[in-house]
PDB file of C-alpha atoms in Angstrom:
ATOM      1  CA  MET A   1      32.875  91.742 -29.159  1.00 84.00           C
ATOM      2  CA  ARG A   2      31.691  93.216 -32.784  1.00 93.00           C
ATOM      3  CA  VAL A   3      30.152  96.801 -32.278  1.00 95.00           C
ATOM      4  CA  TYR A   4      28.200  98.014 -34.879  1.00 97.00           C
ATOM      5  CA  LEU A   5      27.460 101.514 -33.401  1.00 97.00           C
ATOM      6  CA  GLU A   6      28.727 103.755 -30.725  1.00 97.00           C
ATOM      7  CA  THR A   7      26.628 106.620 -28.963  1.00 97.00           C
ATOM      8  CA  GLU A   8      27.656 108.394 -26.113  1.00 97.00           C
ATOM      9  CA  ARG A   9      26.146 106.043 -23.641  1.00 98.00           C
ATOM     10  CA  LEU A  10      25.782 102.941 -25.224  1.00 98.00           C
ATOM     11  CA  LEU A  11      27.765 100.462 -27.675  1.00 98.00           C
ATOM     12  CA  LEU A  12      25.630  98.486 -29.995  1.00 98.00           C
ATOM     13  CA  ARG A  13      26.999  94.947 -31.109  1.00 98.00           C
ATOM     14  CA  ARG A  14      26.379  91.881 -32.730  1.00 98.00           C
ATOM     15  CA  PHE A  15      24.421  88.732 -30.836  1.00 98.00           C
ATOM     16  CA  THR A  16      26.806  86.030 -30.187  1.00 97.00           C
ATOM     17  CA  PRO A  17      25.435  82.255 -29.244  1.00 97.00           C
ATOM     18  CA  ASP A  18      26.108  83.179 -25.586  1.00 97.00           C
ATOM     19  CA  ASP A  19      23.800  85.930 -24.937  1.00 98.00           C
ATOM     20  CA  VAL A  20      20.833  83.118 -24.562  1.00 98.00           C
ATOM     21  CA  ASP A  21      21.153  83.982 -20.702  1.00 98.00           C
ATOM     22  CA  ASN A  22      20.999  87.777 -21.407  1.00 98.00           C
ATOM     23  CA  LEU A  23      17.542  87.608 -23.490  1.00 98.00           C
ATOM     24  CA  VAL A  24      16.042  85.065 -21.577  1.00 98.00           C
ATOM     25  CA  ALA A  25      16.599  87.426 -18.459  1.00 98.00           C
ATOM     26  CA  LEU A  26      15.254  89.768 -20.291  1.00 98.00           C
ATOM     27  CA  ASP A  27      11.999  88.414 -21.385  1.00 97.00           C
ATOM     28  CA  ALA A  28      11.583  87.339 -17.839  1.00 97.00           C
ATOM     29  CA  ASP A  29      10.995  90.443 -16.186  1.00 98.00           C
ATOM     30  CA  PRO A  30       6.861  90.912 -16.088  1.00 96.00           C
ATOM     31  CA  ALA A  31       7.494  94.173 -16.623  1.00 97.00           C
ATOM     32  CA  VAL A  32       9.064  94.552 -19.641  1.00 96.00           C
ATOM     33  CA  MET A  33       6.422  91.804 -21.410  1.00 94.00           C
ATOM     34  CA  ARG A  34       3.576  93.479 -19.796  1.00 93.00           C
ATOM     35  CA  TYR A  35       2.609  94.638 -23.337  1.00 91.00           C
ATOM     36  CA  LEU A  36       3.892  91.895 -25.376  1.00 90.00           C
ATOM     37  CA  SER A  37       2.782  89.128 -23.794  1.00 88.00           C
ATOM     38  CA  GLY A  38       0.811  89.986 -20.882  1.00 89.00           C
ATOM     39  CA  GLY A  39       3.927  89.446 -18.552  1.00 92.00           C
ATOM     40  CA  ALA A  40       4.606  85.901 -19.635  1.00 91.00           C
ATOM     41  CA  PRO A  41       8.308  84.995 -20.525  1.00 94.00           C
ATOM     42  CA  THR A  42       9.618  83.881 -23.570  1.00 93.00           C
ATOM     43  CA  PRO A  43      10.480  80.051 -23.223  1.00 94.00           C
ATOM     44  CA  ARG A  44      14.342  79.507 -23.032  1.00 96.00           C
ATOM     45  CA  GLU A  45      14.012  76.621 -25.380  1.00 96.00           C
ATOM     46  CA  MET A  46      12.263  79.271 -28.021  1.00 93.00           C
ATOM     47  CA  ILE A  47      15.469  81.824 -27.875  1.00 96.00           C
ATOM     48  CA  GLU A  48      17.825  78.974 -27.768  1.00 97.00           C
ATOM     49  CA  ARG A  49      16.395  77.385 -31.112  1.00 96.00           C
ATOM     50  CA  ASP A  50      14.726  79.881 -32.744  1.00 94.00           C
ATOM     51  CA  VAL A  51      15.005  83.746 -31.878  1.00 94.00           C
ATOM     52  CA  LEU A  52      18.749  83.928 -31.311  1.00 97.00           C
ATOM     53  CA  PRO A  53      19.800  81.913 -34.547  1.00 97.00           C
ATOM     54  CA  ARG A  54      17.291  83.929 -36.602  1.00 95.00           C
ATOM     55  CA  TRP A  55      19.073  86.922 -35.623  1.00 97.00           C
ATOM     56  CA  LEU A  56      22.570  85.389 -35.691  1.00 97.00           C
ATOM     57  CA  ALA A  57      21.666  84.355 -39.343  1.00 96.00           C
ATOM     58  CA  TYR A  58      20.207  87.823 -40.706  1.00 95.00           C
ATOM     59  CA  TYR A  59      23.621  89.367 -39.943  1.00 95.00           C
ATOM     60  CA  ASP A  60      25.114  87.851 -43.368  1.00 93.00           C
ATOM     61  CA  ARG A  61      21.655  88.051 -44.959  1.00 92.00           C
ATOM     62  CA  ALA A  62      21.158  91.743 -44.634  1.00 92.00           C
ATOM     63  CA  PRO A  63      24.297  93.454 -43.954  1.00 91.00           C
ATOM     64  CA  GLY A  64      23.895  96.900 -41.660  1.00 95.00           C
ATOM     65  CA  PHE A  65      20.688  95.414 -40.330  1.00 97.00           C
ATOM     66  CA  GLY A  66      19.292  93.030 -37.725  1.00 97.00           C
ATOM     67  CA  HIS A  67      19.297  93.065 -33.994  1.00 98.00           C
ATOM     68  CA  TRP A  68      21.855  94.535 -31.516  1.00 98.00           C
ATOM     69  CA  ALA A  69      22.732  93.902 -28.044  1.00 98.00           C
ATOM     70  CA  ALA A  70      22.840  97.373 -26.204  1.00 98.00           C
ATOM     71  CA  VAL A  71      25.564  97.384 -23.757  1.00 98.00           C
ATOM     72  CA  ALA A  72      26.234 100.397 -21.271  1.00 97.00           C
ATOM     73  CA  ARG A  73      29.774 101.997 -21.908  1.00 95.00           C
ATOM     74  CA  ALA A  74      30.525 102.434 -18.788  1.00 92.00           C
ATOM     75  CA  GLY A  75      30.670  98.919 -16.752  1.00 89.00           C
ATOM     76  CA  TRP A  76      29.626  96.827 -19.793  1.00 93.00           C
ATOM     77  CA  GLU A  77      26.060  95.888 -18.370  1.00 96.00           C
ATOM     78  CA  PHE A  78      23.677  94.191 -20.960  1.00 98.00           C
ATOM     79  CA  LEU A  79      20.468  96.618 -21.072  1.00 98.00           C
ATOM     80  CA  GLY A  80      18.796  95.053 -23.902  1.00 98.00           C
ATOM     81  CA  TRP A  81      18.554  95.293 -27.884  1.00 98.00           C
ATOM     82  CA  PHE A  82      17.625  97.140 -30.534  1.00 98.00           C
ATOM     83  CA  GLY A  83      15.853  95.896 -33.696  1.00 98.00           C
ATOM     84  CA  PHE A  84      16.355  97.698 -37.435  1.00 98.00           C
ATOM     85  CA  HIS A  85      15.047  96.133 -40.007  1.00 96.00           C
ATOM     86  CA  PRO A  86      13.545  96.194 -43.311  1.00 95.00           C
ATOM     87  CA  THR A  87       9.633  95.549 -43.412  1.00 91.00           C
ATOM     88  CA  VAL A  88       9.701  93.890 -46.946  1.00 87.00           C
ATOM     89  CA  GLY A  89      12.321  91.002 -47.879  1.00 86.00           C
ATOM     90  CA  ASP A  90      15.606  92.878 -47.833  1.00 84.00           C
ATOM     91  CA  ASP A  91      14.915  95.977 -49.680  1.00 89.00           C
ATOM     92  CA  PRO A  92      15.993  99.000 -47.060  1.00 92.00           C
ATOM     93  CA  ALA A  93      13.576 101.575 -48.548  1.00 94.00           C
ATOM     94  CA  GLU A  94      11.447 100.638 -45.132  1.00 97.00           C
ATOM     95  CA  VAL A  95      12.580  99.526 -42.303  1.00 97.00           C
ATOM     96  CA  GLU A  96      11.217  99.066 -38.978  1.00 97.00           C
ATOM     97  CA  LEU A  97      12.739 100.185 -35.750  1.00 98.00           C
ATOM     98  CA  GLY A  98      12.021  97.984 -32.530  1.00 97.00           C
ATOM     99  CA  TYR A  99      13.467  97.811 -28.848  1.00 98.00           C
ATOM    100  CA  ARG A 100      13.176  95.952 -25.821  1.00 97.00           C
ATOM    101  CA  LEU A 101      15.247  97.258 -22.552  1.00 98.00           C
ATOM    102  CA  ARG A 102      16.022  96.026 -18.821  1.00 98.00           C
ATOM    103  CA  LYS A 103      13.746  98.069 -16.370  1.00 97.00           C
ATOM    104  CA  VAL A 104      16.792  99.030 -14.626  1.00 96.00           C
ATOM    105  CA  ALA A 105      17.490 100.896 -17.693  1.00 97.00           C
ATOM    106  CA  TRP A 106      14.123 102.870 -18.690  1.00 97.00           C
ATOM    107  CA  GLY A 107      13.656 106.038 -17.777  1.00 95.00           C
ATOM    108  CA  LYS A 108      17.106 107.333 -18.590  1.00 96.00           C
ATOM    109  CA  GLY A 109      16.835 108.392 -22.195  1.00 97.00           C
ATOM    110  CA  TYR A 110      18.525 104.708 -23.635  1.00 98.00           C
ATOM    111  CA  ALA A 111      15.954 103.806 -25.806  1.00 98.00           C
ATOM    112  CA  THR A 112      15.609 107.594 -27.452  1.00 98.00           C
ATOM    113  CA  GLU A 113      19.780 107.403 -27.836  1.00 98.00           C
ATOM    114  CA  GLY A 114      19.640 104.206 -29.330  1.00 98.00           C
ATOM    115  CA  SER A 115      16.857 104.807 -31.822  1.00 98.00           C
ATOM    116  CA  ARG A 116      18.333 108.047 -32.739  1.00 98.00           C
ATOM    117  CA  ALA A 117      21.663 106.745 -33.797  1.00 98.00           C
ATOM    118  CA  LEU A 118      20.027 103.837 -35.962  1.00 98.00           C
ATOM    119  CA  ILE A 119      17.490 106.397 -37.658  1.00 98.00           C
ATOM    120  CA  ARG A 120      20.617 108.761 -38.468  1.00 97.00           C
ATOM    121  CA  ARG A 121      22.635 105.879 -39.719  1.00 97.00           C
ATOM    122  CA  GLY A 122      19.840 104.382 -41.643  1.00 98.00           C
ATOM    123  CA  PHE A 123      19.219 107.596 -43.666  1.00 97.00           C
ATOM    124  CA  THR A 124      22.931 108.782 -43.941  1.00 97.00           C
ATOM    125  CA  GLU A 125      24.672 105.423 -45.006  1.00 97.00           C
ATOM    126  CA  LEU A 126      22.141 102.138 -45.545  1.00 97.00           C
ATOM    127  CA  GLY A 127      19.846 104.053 -48.158  1.00 96.00           C
ATOM    128  CA  VAL A 128      16.561 103.828 -45.800  1.00 97.00           C
ATOM    129  CA  ARG A 129      13.812 105.874 -47.266  1.00 97.00           C
ATOM    130  CA  ARG A 130      11.283 105.894 -44.164  1.00 98.00           C
ATOM    131  CA  VAL A 131      11.243 104.349 -40.745  1.00 98.00           C
ATOM    132  CA  ILE A 132       8.295 103.005 -38.841  1.00 98.00           C
ATOM    133  CA  ALA A 133       7.742 101.596 -35.627  1.00 97.00           C
ATOM    134  CA  SER A 134       4.734 100.318 -33.458  1.00 95.00           C
ATOM    135  CA  THR A 135       3.019  99.147 -30.111  1.00 94.00           C
ATOM    136  CA  TYR A 136       0.157  98.587 -28.031  1.00 93.00           C
ATOM    137  CA  GLU A 137      -1.619 102.449 -27.397  1.00 95.00           C
ATOM    138  CA  ASP A 138      -1.431 102.051 -23.970  1.00 95.00           C
ATOM    139  CA  ASN A 139       2.204 101.492 -23.986  1.00 96.00           C
ATOM    140  CA  ILE A 140       2.768 104.940 -23.350  1.00 96.00           C
ATOM    141  CA  GLY A 141       6.293 104.914 -22.749  1.00 96.00           C
ATOM    142  CA  SER A 142       7.140 103.375 -25.939  1.00 97.00           C
ATOM    143  CA  ARG A 143       4.919 105.933 -27.765  1.00 97.00           C
ATOM    144  CA  ARG A 144       7.027 108.800 -26.225  1.00 97.00           C
ATOM    145  CA  VAL A 145      10.780 107.213 -27.280  1.00 98.00           C
ATOM    146  CA  MET A 146       8.856 106.895 -31.073  1.00 98.00           C
ATOM    147  CA  GLU A 147       7.869 110.578 -30.821  1.00 98.00           C
ATOM    148  CA  LYS A 148      11.286 111.961 -29.271  1.00 97.00           C
ATOM    149  CA  ALA A 149      13.330 110.222 -31.969  1.00 97.00           C
ATOM    150  CA  GLY A 150      11.222 111.851 -34.044  1.00 97.00           C
ATOM    151  CA  LEU A 151       8.583 109.729 -35.380  1.00 98.00           C
ATOM    152  CA  THR A 152       4.774 110.880 -35.442  1.00 98.00           C
ATOM    153  CA  LEU A 153       1.598 109.074 -35.174  1.00 98.00           C
ATOM    154  CA  VAL A 154       0.452 108.129 -38.727  1.00 98.00           C
ATOM    155  CA  ARG A 155      -2.389 105.399 -37.501  1.00 96.00           C
ATOM    156  CA  SER A 156      -4.305 103.009 -35.556  1.00 95.00           C
ATOM    157  CA  TYR A 157      -4.675  99.441 -36.600  1.00 88.00           C
ATOM    158  CA  ARG A 158      -6.021  96.096 -34.905  1.00 83.00           C
ATOM    159  CA  PRO A 159      -3.719  93.193 -35.723  1.00 75.00           C
ATOM    160  CA  THR A 160      -5.023  90.545 -37.541  1.00 74.00           C
ATOM    161  CA  LEU A 161      -4.808  86.717 -35.981  1.00 66.00           C
ATOM    162  CA  GLU A 162      -2.697  85.980 -39.333  1.00 72.00           C
ATOM    163  CA  GLU A 163      -0.435  88.675 -38.757  1.00 65.00           C
ATOM    164  CA  LEU A 164      -0.155  87.642 -34.845  1.00 61.00           C
ATOM    165  CA  ALA A 165       0.469  83.735 -35.896  1.00 59.00           C
ATOM    166  CA  ALA A 166       3.531  84.460 -37.915  1.00 61.00           C
ATOM    167  CA  HIS A 167       5.337  85.344 -34.875  1.00 58.00           C
ATOM    168  CA  GLY A 168       3.859  82.027 -32.556  1.00 58.00           C
ATOM    169  CA  THR A 169       1.228  79.555 -32.765  1.00 53.00           C
ATOM    170  CA  TYR A 170      -2.324  80.654 -33.715  1.00 51.00           C
ATOM    171  CA  ASP A 171      -3.454  79.996 -29.951  1.00 57.00           C
ATOM    172  CA  THR A 172      -1.046  82.474 -28.531  1.00 68.00           C
ATOM    173  CA  ALA A 173      -2.362  84.841 -31.309  1.00 59.00           C
ATOM    174  CA  ALA A 174      -5.788  84.319 -30.174  1.00 67.00           C
ATOM    175  CA  ALA A 175      -4.901  84.483 -26.645  1.00 71.00           C
ATOM    176  CA  LEU A 176      -3.308  87.712 -27.421  1.00 68.00           C
ATOM    177  CA  LEU A 177      -6.068  89.615 -29.035  1.00 67.00           C
ATOM    178  CA  ASP A 178      -8.514  88.262 -26.037  1.00 73.00           C
ATOM    179  CA  LEU A 179      -5.676  90.121 -23.574  1.00 75.00           C
ATOM    180  CA  PHE A 180      -5.202  93.317 -25.633  1.00 80.00           C
ATOM    181  CA  PRO A 181      -8.634  94.579 -26.937  1.00 78.00           C
ATOM    182  CA  GLY A 182      -7.522  98.029 -28.138  1.00 84.00           C
ATOM    183  CA  ASP A 183      -5.366  99.000 -31.056  1.00 89.00           C
ATOM    184  CA  ASP A 184      -1.670  99.034 -32.294  1.00 91.00           C
ATOM    185  CA  VAL A 185      -0.472 102.328 -33.220  1.00 96.00           C
ATOM    186  CA  GLU A 186       2.234 102.927 -36.106  1.00 97.00           C
ATOM    187  CA  TYR A 187       4.222 105.895 -35.946  1.00 98.00           C
ATOM    188  CA  ALA A 188       6.640 106.736 -38.966  1.00 98.00           C
ATOM    189  CA  LEU A 189       9.463 109.096 -40.206  1.00 98.00           C
ATOM    190  CA  GLU A 190      10.496 110.421 -43.536  1.00 98.00           C
ATOM    191  CA  ARG A 191      13.855 110.624 -44.475  1.00 97.00           C
ATOM    192  CA  ALA A 192      13.204 114.769 -45.717  1.00 97.00           C
ATOM    193  CA  ASP A 193      10.949 115.211 -42.497  1.00 97.00           C
ATOM    194  CA  TRP A 194      14.596 113.727 -40.716  1.00 97.00           C
ATOM    195  CA  GLU A 195      16.775 115.900 -42.483  1.00 96.00           C
ATOM    196  CA  ARG A 196      14.503 118.806 -41.417  1.00 94.00           C
ATOM    197  CA  GLN A 197      14.703 117.994 -37.887  1.00 92.00           C
ATOM    198  CA  ALA A 198      18.612 117.516 -38.319  1.00 90.00           C
ATOM    199  CA  GLU A 199      18.871 120.980 -39.575  1.00 89.00           C
ATOM    200  CA  ALA A 200      16.567 122.206 -37.127  1.00 87.00           C
ATOM    201  CA  SER A 201      18.486 120.851 -34.000  1.00 81.00           C
ATOM    202  CA  VAL A 202      21.759 122.138 -35.432  1.00 80.00           C
ATOM    203  CA  ARG A 203      20.679 125.422 -35.041  1.00 73.00           C
ATOM    204  CA  GLN A 204      18.725 124.814 -31.759  1.00 69.00           C
ATOM    205  CA  PRO A 205      21.069 122.105 -30.029  1.00 55.00           C
ATOM    206  CA  GLY A 206      19.665 120.221 -26.975  1.00 53.00           C
ATOM    207  CA  ASP A 207      19.729 117.138 -25.329  1.00 47.00           C
ATOM    208  CA  ALA A 208      19.596 114.016 -27.311  1.00 43.00           C
ATOM    209  CA  ARG A 209      19.138 111.598 -24.565  1.00 44.00           C
ATOM    210  CA  GLY A 210      15.741 112.967 -23.807  1.00 40.00           C
ATOM    211  CA  ASP A 211      13.970 111.794 -20.657  1.00 36.00           C
ATOM    212  CA  CYS A 212      11.753 108.579 -21.722  1.00 37.00           C
ATOM    213  CA  ALA A 213      11.176 104.740 -20.898  1.00 44.00           C
ATOM    214  CA  PRO A 214      10.922 101.722 -23.601  1.00 53.00           C
TER     215      PRO A 214
END
C-alpha cells in the first residue's frame, strides 16, 4: 500500500487495479450519486476501462497530484476518495479539490479532515497558489465541507453541454442539464488567505475535523 498522506483518522493511498469493487460499490449508492447523476450508478465497465486506468496513469504524469483512496486508520475500511489535481494541464498553480465518500462516512468530518490535509500539502509542498472546488447549488453538505476547509464562494455558473460532455456523452450531458436545472457553485482559496487562516488557527486552536457531510 503506497500511502500518500496521513491525518488523525485517515490514510490517503494510491489506488490499485484491485479497487474496482470499491469504486463500483461507492457509485452504486443512489445517495452518493444524487447530485452527480440523479442517483444512477456508474457502470462497472466505465470504472474498469476508463476511470481507474486514467487515475492510475496520472500518478506518474503529475507526481503529488491525482485521486487517492481514503481509508479509515481504525479498521482499514475503504471510505471513498479525494481528488487534488491541476485544472489546466499539469500546472500546479491552480488545482481542483474533490471528494466522494460512502454514506457511512458522512457527518463525521472526514471530508473536511481530508480536504484540509490536501490543501495544506498543496500550499506548503506542491507550489499550489489557488485551490478551487465546485458542486451543485443544492448540495448543502458538500458546500459546508468547502466552507469548513477554508474556501469561499466566488461564483455561480451554468455548465455548458460541451463541459458536461467532456466527462461522458452528449446524451448523458443533455440529460443532466434537464435533471439539474439550477446552477453549479464554485468555491476558492488563495494561498495568502490560507496562510492567514493557518496563523489564526494557531492563535485559536480548535477541532480540525469539523462536522459535515460530503
